[in-house]
CSV table of C-alpha atoms in Angstrom, one decimal:
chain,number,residue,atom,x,y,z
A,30,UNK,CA,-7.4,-1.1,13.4
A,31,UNK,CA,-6.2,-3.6,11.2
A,32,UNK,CA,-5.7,-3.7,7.7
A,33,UNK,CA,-7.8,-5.5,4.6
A,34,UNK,CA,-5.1,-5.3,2.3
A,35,UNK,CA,-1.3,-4.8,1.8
A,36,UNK,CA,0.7,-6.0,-0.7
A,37,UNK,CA,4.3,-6.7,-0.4
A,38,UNK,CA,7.0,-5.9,-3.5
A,39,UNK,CA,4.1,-6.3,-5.8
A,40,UNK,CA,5.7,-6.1,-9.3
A,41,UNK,CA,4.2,-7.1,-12.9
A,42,UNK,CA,6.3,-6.9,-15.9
A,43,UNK,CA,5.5,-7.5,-19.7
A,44,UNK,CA,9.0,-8.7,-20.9
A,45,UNK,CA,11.6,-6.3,-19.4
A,46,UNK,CA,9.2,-3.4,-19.1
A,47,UNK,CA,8.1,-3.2,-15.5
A,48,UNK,CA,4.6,-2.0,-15.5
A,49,UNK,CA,4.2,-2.3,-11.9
A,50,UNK,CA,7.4,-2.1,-9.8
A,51,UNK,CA,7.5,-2.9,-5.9
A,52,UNK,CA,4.3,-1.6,-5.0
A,53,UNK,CA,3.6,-1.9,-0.9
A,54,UNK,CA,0.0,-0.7,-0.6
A,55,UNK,CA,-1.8,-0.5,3.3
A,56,UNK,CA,-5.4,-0.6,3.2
A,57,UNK,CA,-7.1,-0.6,6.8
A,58,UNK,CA,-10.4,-1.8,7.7
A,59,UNK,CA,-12.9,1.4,6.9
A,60,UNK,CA,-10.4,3.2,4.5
A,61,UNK,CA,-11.8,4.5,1.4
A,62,UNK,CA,-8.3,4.6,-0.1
A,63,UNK,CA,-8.0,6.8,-3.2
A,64,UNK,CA,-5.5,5.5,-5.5
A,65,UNK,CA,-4.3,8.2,-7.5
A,66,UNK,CA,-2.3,7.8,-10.9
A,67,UNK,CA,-2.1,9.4,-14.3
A,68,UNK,CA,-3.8,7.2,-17.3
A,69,UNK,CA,-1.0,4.6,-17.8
A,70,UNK,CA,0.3,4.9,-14.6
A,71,UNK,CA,-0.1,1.5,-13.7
A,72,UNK,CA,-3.5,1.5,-11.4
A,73,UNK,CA,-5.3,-1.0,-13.3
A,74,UNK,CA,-2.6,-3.4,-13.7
A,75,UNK,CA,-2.8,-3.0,-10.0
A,76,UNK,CA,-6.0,-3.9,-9.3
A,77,UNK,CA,-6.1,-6.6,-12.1
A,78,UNK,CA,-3.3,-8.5,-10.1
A,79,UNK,CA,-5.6,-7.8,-6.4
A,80,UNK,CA,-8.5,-9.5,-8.2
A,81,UNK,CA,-6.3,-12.4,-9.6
A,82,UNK,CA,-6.8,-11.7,-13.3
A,83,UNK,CA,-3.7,-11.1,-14.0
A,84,UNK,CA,-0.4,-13.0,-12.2
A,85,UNK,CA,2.2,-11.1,-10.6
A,86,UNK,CA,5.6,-11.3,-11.5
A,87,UNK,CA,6.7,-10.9,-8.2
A,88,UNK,CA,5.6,-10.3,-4.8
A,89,UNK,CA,2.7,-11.2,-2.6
A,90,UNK,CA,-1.1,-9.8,-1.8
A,91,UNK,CA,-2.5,-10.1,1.3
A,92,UNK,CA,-6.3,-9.8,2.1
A,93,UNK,CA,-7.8,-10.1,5.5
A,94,UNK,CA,-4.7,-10.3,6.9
A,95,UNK,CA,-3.7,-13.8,5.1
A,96,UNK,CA,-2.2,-14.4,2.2
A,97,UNK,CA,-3.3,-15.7,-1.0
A,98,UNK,CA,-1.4,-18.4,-1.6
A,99,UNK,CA,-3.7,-21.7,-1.6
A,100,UNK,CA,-6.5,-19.8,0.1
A,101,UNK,CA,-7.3,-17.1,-3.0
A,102,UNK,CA,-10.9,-17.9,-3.7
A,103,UNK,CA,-12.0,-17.8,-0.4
A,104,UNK,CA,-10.3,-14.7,0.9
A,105,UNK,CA,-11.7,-13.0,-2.7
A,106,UNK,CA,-15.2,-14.1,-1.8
A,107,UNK,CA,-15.0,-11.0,1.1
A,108,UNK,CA,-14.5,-8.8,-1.9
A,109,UNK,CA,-16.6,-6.9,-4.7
A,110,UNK,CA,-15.2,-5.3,-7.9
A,111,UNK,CA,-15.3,-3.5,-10.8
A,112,UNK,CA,-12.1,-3.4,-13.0
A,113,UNK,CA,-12.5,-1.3,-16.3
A,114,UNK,CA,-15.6,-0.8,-17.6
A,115,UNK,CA,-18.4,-2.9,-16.2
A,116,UNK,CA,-20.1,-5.7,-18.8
A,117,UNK,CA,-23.8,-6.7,-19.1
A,118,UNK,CA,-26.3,-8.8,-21.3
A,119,UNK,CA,-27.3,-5.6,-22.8
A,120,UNK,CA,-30.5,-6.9,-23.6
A,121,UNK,CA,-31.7,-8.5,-20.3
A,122,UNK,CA,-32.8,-6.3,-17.5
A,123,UNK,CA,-30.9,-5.2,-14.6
A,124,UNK,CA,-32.9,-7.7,-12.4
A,125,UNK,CA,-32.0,-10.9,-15.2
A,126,UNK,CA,-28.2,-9.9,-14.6
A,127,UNK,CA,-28.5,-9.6,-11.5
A,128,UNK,CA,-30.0,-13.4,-11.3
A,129,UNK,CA,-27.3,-14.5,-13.1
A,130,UNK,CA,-24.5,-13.2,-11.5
A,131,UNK,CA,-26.6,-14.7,-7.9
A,132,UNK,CA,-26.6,-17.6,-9.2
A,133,UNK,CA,-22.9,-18.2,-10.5
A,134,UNK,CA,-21.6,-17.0,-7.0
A,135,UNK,CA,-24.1,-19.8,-5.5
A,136,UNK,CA,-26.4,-17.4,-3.3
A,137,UNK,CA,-29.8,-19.1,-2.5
A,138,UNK,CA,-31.0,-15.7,-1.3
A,139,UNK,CA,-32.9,-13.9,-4.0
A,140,UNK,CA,-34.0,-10.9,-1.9
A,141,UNK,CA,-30.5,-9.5,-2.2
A,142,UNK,CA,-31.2,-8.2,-5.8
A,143,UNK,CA,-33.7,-6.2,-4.6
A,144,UNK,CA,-31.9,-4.8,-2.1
A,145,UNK,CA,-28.5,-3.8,-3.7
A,146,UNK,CA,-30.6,-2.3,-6.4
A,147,UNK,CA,-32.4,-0.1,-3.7
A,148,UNK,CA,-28.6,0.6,-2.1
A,149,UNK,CA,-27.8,2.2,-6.1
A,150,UNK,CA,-30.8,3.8,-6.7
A,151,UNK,CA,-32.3,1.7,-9.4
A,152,UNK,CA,-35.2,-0.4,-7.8
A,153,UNK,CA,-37.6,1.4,-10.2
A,154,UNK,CA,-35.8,0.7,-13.2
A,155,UNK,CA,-35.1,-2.7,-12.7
A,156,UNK,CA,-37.0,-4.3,-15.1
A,157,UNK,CA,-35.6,-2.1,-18.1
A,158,UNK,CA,-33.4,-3.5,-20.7
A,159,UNK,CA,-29.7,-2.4,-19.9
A,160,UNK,CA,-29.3,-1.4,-23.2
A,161,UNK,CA,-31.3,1.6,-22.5
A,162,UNK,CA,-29.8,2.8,-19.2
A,163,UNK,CA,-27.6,5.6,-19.7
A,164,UNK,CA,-23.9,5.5,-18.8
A,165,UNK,CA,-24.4,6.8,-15.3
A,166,UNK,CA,-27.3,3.6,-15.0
A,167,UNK,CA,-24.7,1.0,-16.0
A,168,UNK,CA,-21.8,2.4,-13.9
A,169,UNK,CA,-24.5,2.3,-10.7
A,170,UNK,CA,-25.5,-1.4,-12.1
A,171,UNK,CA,-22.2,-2.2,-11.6
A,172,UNK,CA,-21.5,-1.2,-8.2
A,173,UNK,CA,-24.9,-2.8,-7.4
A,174,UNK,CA,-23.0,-6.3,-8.8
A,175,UNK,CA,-20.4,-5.7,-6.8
A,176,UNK,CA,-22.2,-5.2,-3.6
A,177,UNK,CA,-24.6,-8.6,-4.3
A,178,UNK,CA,-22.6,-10.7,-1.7
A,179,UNK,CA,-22.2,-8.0,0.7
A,180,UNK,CA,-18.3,-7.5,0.2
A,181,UNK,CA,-16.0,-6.2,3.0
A,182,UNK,CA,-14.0,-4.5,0.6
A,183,UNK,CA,-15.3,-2.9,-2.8
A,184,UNK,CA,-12.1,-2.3,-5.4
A,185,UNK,CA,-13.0,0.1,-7.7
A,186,UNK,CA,-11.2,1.0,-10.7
A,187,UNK,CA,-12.4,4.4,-12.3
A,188,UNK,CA,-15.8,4.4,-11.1
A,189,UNK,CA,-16.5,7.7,-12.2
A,190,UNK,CA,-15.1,7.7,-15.7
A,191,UNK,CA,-18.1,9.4,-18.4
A,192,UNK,CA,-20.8,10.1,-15.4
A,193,UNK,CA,-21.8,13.9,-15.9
A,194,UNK,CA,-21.2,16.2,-12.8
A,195,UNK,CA,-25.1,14.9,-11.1
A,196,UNK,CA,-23.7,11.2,-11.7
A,197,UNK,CA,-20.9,12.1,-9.9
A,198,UNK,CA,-22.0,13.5,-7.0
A,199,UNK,CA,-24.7,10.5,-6.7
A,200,UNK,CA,-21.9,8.2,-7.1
A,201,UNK,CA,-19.8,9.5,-4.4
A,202,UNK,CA,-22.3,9.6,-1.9
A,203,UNK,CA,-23.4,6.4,-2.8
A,204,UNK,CA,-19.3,5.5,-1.5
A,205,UNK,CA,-19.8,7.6,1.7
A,206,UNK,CA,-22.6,5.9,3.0
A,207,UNK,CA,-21.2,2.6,2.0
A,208,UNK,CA,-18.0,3.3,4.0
A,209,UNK,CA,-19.9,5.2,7.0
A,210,UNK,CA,-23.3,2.9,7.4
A,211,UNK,CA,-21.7,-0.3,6.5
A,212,UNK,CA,-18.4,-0.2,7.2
A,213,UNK,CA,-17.5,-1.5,3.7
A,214,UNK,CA,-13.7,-0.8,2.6
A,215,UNK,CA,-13.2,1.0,-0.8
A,216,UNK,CA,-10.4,1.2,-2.9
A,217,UNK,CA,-10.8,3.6,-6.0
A,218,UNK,CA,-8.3,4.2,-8.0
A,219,UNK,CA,-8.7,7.7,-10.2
A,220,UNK,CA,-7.2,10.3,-11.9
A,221,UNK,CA,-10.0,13.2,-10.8
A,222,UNK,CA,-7.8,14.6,-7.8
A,223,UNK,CA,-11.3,16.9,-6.9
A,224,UNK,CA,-13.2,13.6,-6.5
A,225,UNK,CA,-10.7,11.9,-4.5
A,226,UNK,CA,-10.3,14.9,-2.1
A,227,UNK,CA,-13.7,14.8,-1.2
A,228,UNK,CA,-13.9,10.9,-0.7
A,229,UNK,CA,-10.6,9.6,0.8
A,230,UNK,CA,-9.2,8.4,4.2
A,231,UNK,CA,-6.1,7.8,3.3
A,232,UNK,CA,-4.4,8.0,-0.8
A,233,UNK,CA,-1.7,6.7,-2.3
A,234,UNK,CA,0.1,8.6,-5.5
A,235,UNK,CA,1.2,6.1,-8.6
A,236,UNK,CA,3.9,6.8,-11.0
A,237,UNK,CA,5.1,5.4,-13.8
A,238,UNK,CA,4.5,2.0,-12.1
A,239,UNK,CA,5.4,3.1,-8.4
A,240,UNK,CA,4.2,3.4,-5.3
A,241,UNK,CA,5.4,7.3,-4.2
A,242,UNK,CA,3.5,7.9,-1.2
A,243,UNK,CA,0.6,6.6,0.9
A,244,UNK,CA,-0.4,9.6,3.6
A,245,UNK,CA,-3.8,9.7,5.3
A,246,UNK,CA,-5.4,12.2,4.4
A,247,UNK,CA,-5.6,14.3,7.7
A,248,UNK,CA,-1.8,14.3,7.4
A,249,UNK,CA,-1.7,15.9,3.8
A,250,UNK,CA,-4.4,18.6,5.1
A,251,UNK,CA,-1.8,19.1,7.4
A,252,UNK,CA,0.9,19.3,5.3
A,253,UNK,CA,-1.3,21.7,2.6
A,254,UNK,CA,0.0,24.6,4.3
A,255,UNK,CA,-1.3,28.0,3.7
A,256,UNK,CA,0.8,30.9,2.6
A,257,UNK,CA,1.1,34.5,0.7
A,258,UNK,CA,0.9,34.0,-2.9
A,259,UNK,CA,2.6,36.9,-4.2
A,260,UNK,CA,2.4,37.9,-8.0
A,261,UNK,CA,5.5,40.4,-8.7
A,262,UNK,CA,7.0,41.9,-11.9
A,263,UNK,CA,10.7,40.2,-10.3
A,264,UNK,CA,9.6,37.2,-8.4
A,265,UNK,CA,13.8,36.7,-7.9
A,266,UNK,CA,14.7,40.4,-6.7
A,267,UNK,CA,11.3,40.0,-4.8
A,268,UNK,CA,12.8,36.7,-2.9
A,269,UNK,CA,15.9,38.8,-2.3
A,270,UNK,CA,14.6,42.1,-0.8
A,271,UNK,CA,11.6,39.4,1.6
A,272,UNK,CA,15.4,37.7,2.8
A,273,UNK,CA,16.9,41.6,3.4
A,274,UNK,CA,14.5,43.6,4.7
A,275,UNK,CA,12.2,41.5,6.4
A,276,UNK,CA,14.3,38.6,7.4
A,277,UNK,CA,12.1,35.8,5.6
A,278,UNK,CA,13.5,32.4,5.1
A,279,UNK,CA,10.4,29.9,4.4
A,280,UNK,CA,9.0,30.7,1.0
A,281,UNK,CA,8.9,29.4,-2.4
A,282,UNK,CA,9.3,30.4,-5.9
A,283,UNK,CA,6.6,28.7,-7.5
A,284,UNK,CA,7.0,30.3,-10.7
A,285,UNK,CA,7.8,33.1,-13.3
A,286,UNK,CA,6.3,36.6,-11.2
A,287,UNK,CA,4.8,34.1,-8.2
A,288,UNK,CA,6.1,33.8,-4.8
A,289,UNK,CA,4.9,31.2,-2.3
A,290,UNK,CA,5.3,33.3,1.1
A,291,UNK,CA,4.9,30.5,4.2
A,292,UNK,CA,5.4,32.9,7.4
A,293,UNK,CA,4.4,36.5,8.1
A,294,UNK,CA,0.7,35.5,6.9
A,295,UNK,CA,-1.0,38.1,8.8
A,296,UNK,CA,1.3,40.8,7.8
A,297,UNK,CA,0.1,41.2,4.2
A,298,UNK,CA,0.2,44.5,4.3
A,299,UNK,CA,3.7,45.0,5.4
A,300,UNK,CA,4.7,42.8,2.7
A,301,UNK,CA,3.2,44.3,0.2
A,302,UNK,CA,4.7,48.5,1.4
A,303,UNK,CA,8.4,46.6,1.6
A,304,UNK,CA,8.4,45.1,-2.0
A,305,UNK,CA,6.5,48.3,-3.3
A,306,UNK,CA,8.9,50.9,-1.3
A,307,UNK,CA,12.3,48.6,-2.5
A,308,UNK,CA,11.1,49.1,-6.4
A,309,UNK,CA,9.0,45.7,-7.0
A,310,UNK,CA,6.1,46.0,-8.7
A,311,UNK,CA,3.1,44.2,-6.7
A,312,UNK,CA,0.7,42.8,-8.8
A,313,UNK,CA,-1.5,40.7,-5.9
A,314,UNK,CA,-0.9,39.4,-2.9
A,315,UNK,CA,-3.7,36.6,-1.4
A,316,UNK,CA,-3.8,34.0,1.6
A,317,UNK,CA,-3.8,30.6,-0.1
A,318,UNK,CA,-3.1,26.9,0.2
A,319,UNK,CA,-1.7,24.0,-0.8
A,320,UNK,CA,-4.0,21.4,-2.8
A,321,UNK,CA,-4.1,17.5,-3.6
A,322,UNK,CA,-3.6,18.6,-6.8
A,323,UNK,CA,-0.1,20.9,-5.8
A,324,UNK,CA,1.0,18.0,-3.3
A,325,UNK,CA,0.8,15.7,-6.4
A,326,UNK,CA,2.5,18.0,-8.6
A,327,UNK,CA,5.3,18.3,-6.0
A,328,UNK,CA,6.3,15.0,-5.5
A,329,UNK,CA,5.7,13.7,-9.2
A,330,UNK,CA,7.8,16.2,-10.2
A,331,UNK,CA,5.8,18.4,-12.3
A,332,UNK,CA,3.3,15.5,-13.6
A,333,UNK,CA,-0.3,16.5,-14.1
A,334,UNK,CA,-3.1,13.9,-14.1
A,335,UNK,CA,-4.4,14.5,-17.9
């Protein structure tokens, strides 16, 4: 399977400050690629420079398995997008914007409005002003945009921002049977870890402008290891007495009174009389495992995506 984008060393700074620094993304054909990041993190600066709004300060893009140099427009012709918040004549219809856009990217088929409204769900409302579609309307409006010239690869930055939990769920269907029907390549960036770990192939974590992991998503599922979360009065005399008496050596103290037990899973019970019969007060022991959201905190070093 080949890939539909990489970038290579992909830096953008503003003055000294780099906002981007040495980013090496690897999207393959049929990803739907979550691009996780805290607000400020640098996604959008990201995709501003993959869509060729913004200029790198170093480094190179590659789409389609060429680069951009000299050949830009055409490669970006194979791709749909929606950085920020998508715009509209507020008081045309969704059908007149639609016409518009058609026309500026030089499509003589007008039938594809029609259809990329029925793909979004809003054939019936396509006549309505967009000033009076709701925010859920316009973010679906905008996908629909995207999708007019029937993209290879849809970048999407915060496509879920403001929809209510219905929106949501529409949306990310919506992805799903793009990527699984049509074989379109998405890249999302987000910050909404539970949306990403129901959509993604493969994600990539964003920190303070870099790149700290890309991992398919099978692999972090297998990484997301369960264990015996243990909730004790003495979570440090706890670990001590697990290493004595019963010879434990993979666990984790995950916090004050909470031990992260990664062996003897089905022996709950033997845990629990050992800790209790050495003098540790056993609040609650449960089978449990690892999340996105406790992969991310582990290898950002504490960061939660607020």
């Amino acid at each position: 399977m080949g890939f539909c984008l990489r970038t290579h060393h992909l830096t953008k700074r503003y003055g000294e400050k780099a906002v981007v620094h040495d980013i090496n993304l690897s999207i393959r054909t049929g990803d739907i690629y979550g691009f996780l990041g805290q607000n400020g993190a640098g996604k959008t600066t990201t995709l501003r420079m993959l869509m060729g709004l913004i200029r790198p300060s170093a480094g190179e893009i590659e789409l389609f398995g060429a680069g951009l140099k000299g050949s830009r427009a055409m490669a970006l012709e194979r791709v749909g997008a929606i950085i920020e918040y998508p715009g509209f004549y507020l008081n045309l219809s969704a059908a007149e914007n639609l016409e518009i856009h058609r026309r500026l990217m030089g499509m003589g088929n007008k039938e594809c409005i029609d259809e990329v409204l029925t793909t979004v769900g809003l054939l019936d409302a396509k006549q309505q002003k967009v000033k009076n579609y709701s925010l859920g309307m316009k973010q679906r409006l905008g996908i629909a945009r995207a999708l007019l010239h029937h993209p290879e690869l849809l970048i999407l930055d915060e496509p879920t921002n403001g929809l209510d939990p219905v929106g949501i769920k529409e949306v990310r269907q919506l992805f799903l049977d793009l990527a699984r029907q049509r074989g379109i390549s998405i890249l999302i960036s987000s910050h909404l870890l539970n949306e990403i770990e129901l959509l993604a192939t493969r994600i990539g974590i964003i920190h303070k402008g870099k790149l700290l992991e890309e991992i398919d998503y099978e692999a972090l599922q297998r990484k997301a290891r369960q264990y015996l979360e243990i909730k004790v009065d003495d979570e440090q005399r706890a670990a001590y007495i697990l290493e004595q008496k019963l010879g434990v050596t993979d666990y984790l103290v995950a916090g004050p009174g909470i031990l992260h037990l990664y062996e003897r899973l089905d022996q709950s019970a033997k845990v629990n009389f050992t800790l209790a019969s050495n003098g540790i007060g056993v609040k609650e022991i449960v089978l449990s495992g690892d999340s996105l959201e406790d992969y991310f905190l582990k290898i950002t070093g504490g960061a939660r995506l607020v």
